[in-house]
Structures are given as structure tokens and as C-alpha cells.
Short mmCIF file of C-alpha atoms in Angstrom, two decimals:
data_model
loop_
_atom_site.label_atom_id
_atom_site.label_comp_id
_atom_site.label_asym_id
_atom_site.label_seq_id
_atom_site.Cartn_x
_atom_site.Cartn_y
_atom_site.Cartn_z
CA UNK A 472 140.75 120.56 106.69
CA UNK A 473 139.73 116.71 106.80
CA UNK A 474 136.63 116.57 105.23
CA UNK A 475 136.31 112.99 106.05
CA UNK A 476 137.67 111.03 109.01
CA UNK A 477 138.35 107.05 109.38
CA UNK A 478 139.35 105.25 112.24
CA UNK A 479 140.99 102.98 113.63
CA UNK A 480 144.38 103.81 111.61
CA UNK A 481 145.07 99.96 111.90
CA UNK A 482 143.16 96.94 112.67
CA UNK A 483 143.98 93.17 113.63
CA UNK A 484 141.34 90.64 113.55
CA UNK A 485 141.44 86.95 113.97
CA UNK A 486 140.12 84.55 110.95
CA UNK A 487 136.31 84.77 110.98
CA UNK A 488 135.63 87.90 113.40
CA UNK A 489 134.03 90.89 112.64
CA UNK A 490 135.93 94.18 111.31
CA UNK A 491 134.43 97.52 111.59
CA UNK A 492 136.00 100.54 110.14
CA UNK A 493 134.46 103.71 111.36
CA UNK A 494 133.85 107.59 109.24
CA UNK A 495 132.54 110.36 110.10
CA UNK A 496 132.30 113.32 107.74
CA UNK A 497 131.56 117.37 107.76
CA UNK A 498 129.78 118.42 104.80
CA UNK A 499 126.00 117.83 104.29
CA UNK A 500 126.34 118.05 100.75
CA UNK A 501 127.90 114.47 100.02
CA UNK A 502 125.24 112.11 99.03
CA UNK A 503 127.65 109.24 97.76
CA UNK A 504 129.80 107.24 100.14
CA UNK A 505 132.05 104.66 98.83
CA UNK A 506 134.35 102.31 99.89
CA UNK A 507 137.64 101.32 98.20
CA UNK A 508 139.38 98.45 98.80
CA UNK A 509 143.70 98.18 98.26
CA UNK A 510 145.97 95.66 98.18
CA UNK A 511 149.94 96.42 98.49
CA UNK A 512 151.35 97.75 94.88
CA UNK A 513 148.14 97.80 93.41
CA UNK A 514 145.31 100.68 92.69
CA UNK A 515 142.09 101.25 95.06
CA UNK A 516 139.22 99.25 93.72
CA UNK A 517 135.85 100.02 94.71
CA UNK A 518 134.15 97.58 97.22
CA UNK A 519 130.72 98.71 98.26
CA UNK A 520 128.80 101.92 97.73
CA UNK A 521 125.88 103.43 99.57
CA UNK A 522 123.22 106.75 99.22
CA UNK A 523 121.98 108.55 102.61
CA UNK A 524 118.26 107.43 101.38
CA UNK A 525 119.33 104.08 102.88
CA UNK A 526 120.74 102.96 106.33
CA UNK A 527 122.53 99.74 105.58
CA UNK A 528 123.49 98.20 102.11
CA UNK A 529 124.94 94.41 102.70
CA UNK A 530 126.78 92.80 99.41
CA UNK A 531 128.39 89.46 100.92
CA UNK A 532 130.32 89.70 103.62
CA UNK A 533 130.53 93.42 103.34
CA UNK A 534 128.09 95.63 104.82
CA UNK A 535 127.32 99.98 104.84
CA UNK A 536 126.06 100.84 108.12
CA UNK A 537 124.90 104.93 107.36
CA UNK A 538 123.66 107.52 110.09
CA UNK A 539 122.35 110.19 108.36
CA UNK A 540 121.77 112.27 111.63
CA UNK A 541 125.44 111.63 112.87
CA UNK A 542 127.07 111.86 109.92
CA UNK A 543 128.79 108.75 109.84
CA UNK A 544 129.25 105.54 108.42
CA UNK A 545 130.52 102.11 109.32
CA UNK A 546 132.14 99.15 107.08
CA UNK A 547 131.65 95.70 108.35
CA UNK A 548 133.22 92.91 107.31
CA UNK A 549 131.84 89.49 108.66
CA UNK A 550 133.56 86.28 108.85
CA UNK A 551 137.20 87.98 108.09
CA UNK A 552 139.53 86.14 106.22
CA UNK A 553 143.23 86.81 106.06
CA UNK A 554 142.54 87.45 102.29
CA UNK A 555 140.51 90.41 102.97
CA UNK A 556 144.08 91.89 104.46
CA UNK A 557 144.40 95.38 102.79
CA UNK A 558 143.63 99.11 103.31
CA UNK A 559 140.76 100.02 103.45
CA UNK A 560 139.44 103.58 102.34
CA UNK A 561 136.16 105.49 103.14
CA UNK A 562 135.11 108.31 100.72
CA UNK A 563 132.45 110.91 100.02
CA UNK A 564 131.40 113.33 97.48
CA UNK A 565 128.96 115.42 96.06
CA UNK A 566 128.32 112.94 93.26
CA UNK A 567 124.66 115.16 92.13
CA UNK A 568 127.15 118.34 91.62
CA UNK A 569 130.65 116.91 91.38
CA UNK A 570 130.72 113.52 90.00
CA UNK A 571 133.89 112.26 90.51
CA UNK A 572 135.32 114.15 93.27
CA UNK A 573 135.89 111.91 95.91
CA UNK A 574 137.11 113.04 98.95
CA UNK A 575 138.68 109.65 101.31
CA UNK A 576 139.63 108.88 104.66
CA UNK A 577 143.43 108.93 106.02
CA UNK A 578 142.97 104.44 105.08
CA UNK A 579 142.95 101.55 107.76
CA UNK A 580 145.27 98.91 107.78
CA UNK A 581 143.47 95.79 108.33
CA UNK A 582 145.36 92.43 109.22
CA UNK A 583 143.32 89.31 109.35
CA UNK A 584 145.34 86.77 111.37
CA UNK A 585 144.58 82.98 110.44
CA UNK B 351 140.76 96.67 77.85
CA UNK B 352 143.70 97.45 79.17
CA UNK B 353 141.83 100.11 81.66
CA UNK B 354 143.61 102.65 83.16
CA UNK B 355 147.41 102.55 82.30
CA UNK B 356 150.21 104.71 83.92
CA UNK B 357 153.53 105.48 82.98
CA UNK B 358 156.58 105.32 84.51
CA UNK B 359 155.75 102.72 87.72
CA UNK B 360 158.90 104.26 89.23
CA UNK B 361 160.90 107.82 88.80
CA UNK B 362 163.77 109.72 91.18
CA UNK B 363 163.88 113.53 90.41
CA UNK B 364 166.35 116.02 91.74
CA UNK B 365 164.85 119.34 93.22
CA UNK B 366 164.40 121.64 90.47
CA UNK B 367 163.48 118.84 87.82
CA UNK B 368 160.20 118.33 85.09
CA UNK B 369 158.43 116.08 84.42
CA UNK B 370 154.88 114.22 83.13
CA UNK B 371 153.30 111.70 84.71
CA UNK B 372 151.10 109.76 81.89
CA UNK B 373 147.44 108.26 82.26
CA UNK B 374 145.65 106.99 80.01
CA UNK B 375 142.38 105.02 79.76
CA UNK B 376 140.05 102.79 77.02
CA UNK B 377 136.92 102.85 78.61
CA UNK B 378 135.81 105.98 77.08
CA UNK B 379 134.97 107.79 80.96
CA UNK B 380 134.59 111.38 80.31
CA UNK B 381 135.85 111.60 84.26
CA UNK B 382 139.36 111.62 84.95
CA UNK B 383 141.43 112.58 87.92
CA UNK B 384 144.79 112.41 89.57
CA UNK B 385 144.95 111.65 93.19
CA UNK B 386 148.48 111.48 95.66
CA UNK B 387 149.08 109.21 98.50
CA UNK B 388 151.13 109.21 101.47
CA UNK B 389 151.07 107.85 104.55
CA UNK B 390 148.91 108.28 106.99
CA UNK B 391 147.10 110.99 104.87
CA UNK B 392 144.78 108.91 102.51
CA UNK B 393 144.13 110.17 98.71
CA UNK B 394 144.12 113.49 98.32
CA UNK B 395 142.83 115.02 94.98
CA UNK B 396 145.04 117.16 92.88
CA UNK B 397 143.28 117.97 89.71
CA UNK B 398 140.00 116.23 88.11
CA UNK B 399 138.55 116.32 84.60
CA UNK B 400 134.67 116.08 83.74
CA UNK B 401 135.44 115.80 80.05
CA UNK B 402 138.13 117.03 76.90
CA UNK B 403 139.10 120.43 77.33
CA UNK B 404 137.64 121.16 81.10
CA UNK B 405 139.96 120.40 84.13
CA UNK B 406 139.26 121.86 87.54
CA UNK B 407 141.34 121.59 90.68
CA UNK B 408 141.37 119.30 93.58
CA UNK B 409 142.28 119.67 97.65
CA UNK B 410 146.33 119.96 96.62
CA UNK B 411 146.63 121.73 92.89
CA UNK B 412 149.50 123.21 93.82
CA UNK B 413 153.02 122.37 92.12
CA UNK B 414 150.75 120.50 89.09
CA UNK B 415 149.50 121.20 86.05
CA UNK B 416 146.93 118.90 83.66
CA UNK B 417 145.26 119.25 80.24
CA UNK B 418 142.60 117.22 78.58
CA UNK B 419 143.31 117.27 74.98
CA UNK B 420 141.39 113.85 74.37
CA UNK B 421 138.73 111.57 76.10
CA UNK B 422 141.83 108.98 76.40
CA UNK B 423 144.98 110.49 77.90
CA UNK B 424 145.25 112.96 81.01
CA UNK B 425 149.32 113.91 81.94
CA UNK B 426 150.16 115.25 85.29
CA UNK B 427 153.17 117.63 84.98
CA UNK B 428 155.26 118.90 88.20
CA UNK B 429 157.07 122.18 86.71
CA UNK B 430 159.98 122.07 89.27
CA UNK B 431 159.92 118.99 91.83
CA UNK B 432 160.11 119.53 95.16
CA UNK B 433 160.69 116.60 97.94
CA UNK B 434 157.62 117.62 99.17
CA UNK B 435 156.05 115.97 95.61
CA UNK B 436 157.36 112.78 96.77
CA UNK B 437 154.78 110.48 97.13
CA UNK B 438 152.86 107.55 95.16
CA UNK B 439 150.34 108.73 92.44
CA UNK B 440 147.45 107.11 91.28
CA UNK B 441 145.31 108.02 88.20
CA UNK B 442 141.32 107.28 87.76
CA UNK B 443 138.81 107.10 85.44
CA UNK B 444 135.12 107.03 86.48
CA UNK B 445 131.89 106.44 85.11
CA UNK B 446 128.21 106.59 86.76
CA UNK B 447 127.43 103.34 88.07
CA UNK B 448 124.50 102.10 89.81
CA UNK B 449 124.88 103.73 93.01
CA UNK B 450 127.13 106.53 92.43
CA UNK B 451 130.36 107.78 90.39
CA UNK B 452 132.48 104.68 90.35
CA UNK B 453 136.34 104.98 90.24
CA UNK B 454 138.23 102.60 88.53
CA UNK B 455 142.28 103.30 89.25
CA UNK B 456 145.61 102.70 87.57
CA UNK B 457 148.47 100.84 89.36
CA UNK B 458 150.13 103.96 90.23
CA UNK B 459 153.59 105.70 89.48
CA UNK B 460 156.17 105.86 92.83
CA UNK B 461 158.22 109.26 92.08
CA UNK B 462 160.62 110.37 94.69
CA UNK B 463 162.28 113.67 94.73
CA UNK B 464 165.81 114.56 96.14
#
């Protein structure tokens, strides 16, 4: 089963809107949610990580939006540039019990048009 | 540091074949796993390691087998490909960071099996 759901499955934006990148997940357990970050031919890279004891976490451009209650979570990425095209990954894990089990999202394809 | 380093970057199997996918890493991580990825699908888990000598499985173990001899190295071996195996592999280290178990990935090996 899909532990962890992302959508949209693709995503265009125009240079300097707003992309958001939606999860939802199952288990109550996870208490880690990252995001990873890849560019074509190269590994995931992680891009911004947040804990259900917080509701947003904002690093840049790049923001968490968390709800606890609905188990989901959001990525937003203001001002988009055609350099942040890439896929784009949500994950979750029991980090307390299982450190380093991640369990991601099916990835969104975002294209930032200039 | 070279980080995590993967070997071969490309391979073609027949049905029926062996093989060992190499990982290794110089960041001394005592986490390690291997992770697949295919379209539409995300990363899905296939085997993880919290340490030398203890390996556990992931969401798809099957067809795989790993050992953790040392901190450094953790091979992926498919007994007898299948084309179902075809897909592009990634290997990770991890550490705890300052939010949560951080990931840091190789560049991936692209095997495809006829």
C-alpha cells in the first residue's frame, strides 16, 4: 500500500509564481517529513525538513506547511525560478524508531517556465 | 570526501543473470540503504542497514540480497535478474541531522534486464 501520497504528478509554473506540492500520509507513527529535491541524472538531495511539533518551517524560498490533524503536508516554493526545475519528493518515517527508513511520494515533476 | 560512490553507472543483464551493485561511503554513517526508482512510483526501499553486521528489509526485499561487513561498503546483489529488476538504483547514507535522519544519496546505477 502507499504509505505516502503526492500530488500533482506534474507541475508547470511561470518564472516567479508560487508552486505547491501536496502529501498526505497514513501512519501516525511518522514524526519526520522531508523533502528531497532531484535534478535529471543526479541523486535526491535533501531540501527542507520538518517535525509535527511545528506547523510551518520556511528556509528561503522554500516553505513546510504541516497539518497534524489531516495528515498532510504542503511544499511551497515562492518566487519560482526555472532553476528550481526538478522532481520533487515528499517523505516520511518513523525517524524515533527507524532512523533512516524513509518512505516517499510517487515525485512531481515541476517545470518553471521563464 | 568523495560521499557516497556507486558502481557501475550503467549495466544490461539477461534474465537469469548475477550480479552486485556496489556502494560505498566516507562519511562514516552507520545508516545505509538501497532504494529503486521507476516511474511514476517514487523510491521504494529495498533493504536498509543501521550499522556493520545488521541489515533489515525494506517495502520491496524481494529478488535482493545485502550484507554489511564494514561501516564503508554496502553491495546490493540480484541472484537471478528478472526484467521486472529493471529500474534505476540509488544508494544512501544517512546521519542524524538537526531535524531528522538526513539522507545523503549516490548518483545512482541504471541496470536494465532483458
Amino acid at each position: 500500500q502507499q504509505q505516502v501520497k503526492q500530488s500533482p504528478q506534474s507541475l508547470i509554473v511561470q518564472k516567479g509564481g508560487i508552486s505547491i506540492i501536496n502529501c498526505a500520509y497514513e501512519n501516525t507513527a511518522f514524526d519526520y517529513f522531508p523533502w528531497y529535491q532531484q535534478f535529471p541524472g543526479k541523486g535526491p538531495a535533501l531540501l527542507i525538513a520538518i517535525r509535527p511539533d511545528v506547523s510551518e518551517k520556511k528556509e528561503g524560498r522554500f516553505t513546510i506547511s504541516f497539518n497534524k490533524s489531516a495528515k498532510q503536508f504542503s511544499l511551497h516554493i515562492m518566487d519560482s525560478q526555472p532553476g528550481d526545475s526538478a522532481t520533487y519528493f515528499c517523505a516520511a518515517s518513523d525517524d524515533y524508531n527507524q532512523g533512516g527508513k524513509l518512505i516517499f511520494g510517487q515525485g512531481t515533476e515541476l517545470s518553471v517556465k521563464p | 570526501n568523495a560521499g557516497v560512490t556507486q558502481t557501475p553507472k550503467f549495466q544490461v543483464l539477461k534474465t537469469g543473470q548475477s550480479m552486485t551493485l556496489q556502494c560505498a561511503q566516507d562519511m562514516n554513517h552507520e545508516y545505509m540503504s538501497w532504494y529503486r526508482q521507476d516511474p511514476g512510483m517514487g523510491l521504494r526501499l529495498i533493504h536498509y542497514s543501521v550499522g556493520a553486521g545488521i541489515t533489515d528489509q525494506g517495502e520491496v526485499p524481494n529478488g535482493y540480497n545485502v550484507s554489511r561487513s564494514t561501516t564503508e561498503d554496502f553491495p546490493l546483489r540480484l541472484l537471478s535478474a528478472a526484467p521486472s529488476q529493471t529500474s534505476v538504483y540509488f544508494c544512501a547514507s544517512s546521519v542524524q541531522g538537526r531535524v531528522g535522519n538526513e539522507q545523503f544519496f549516490g548518483p545512482g546505477t541504471r541496470l536494465t534486464v532483458l
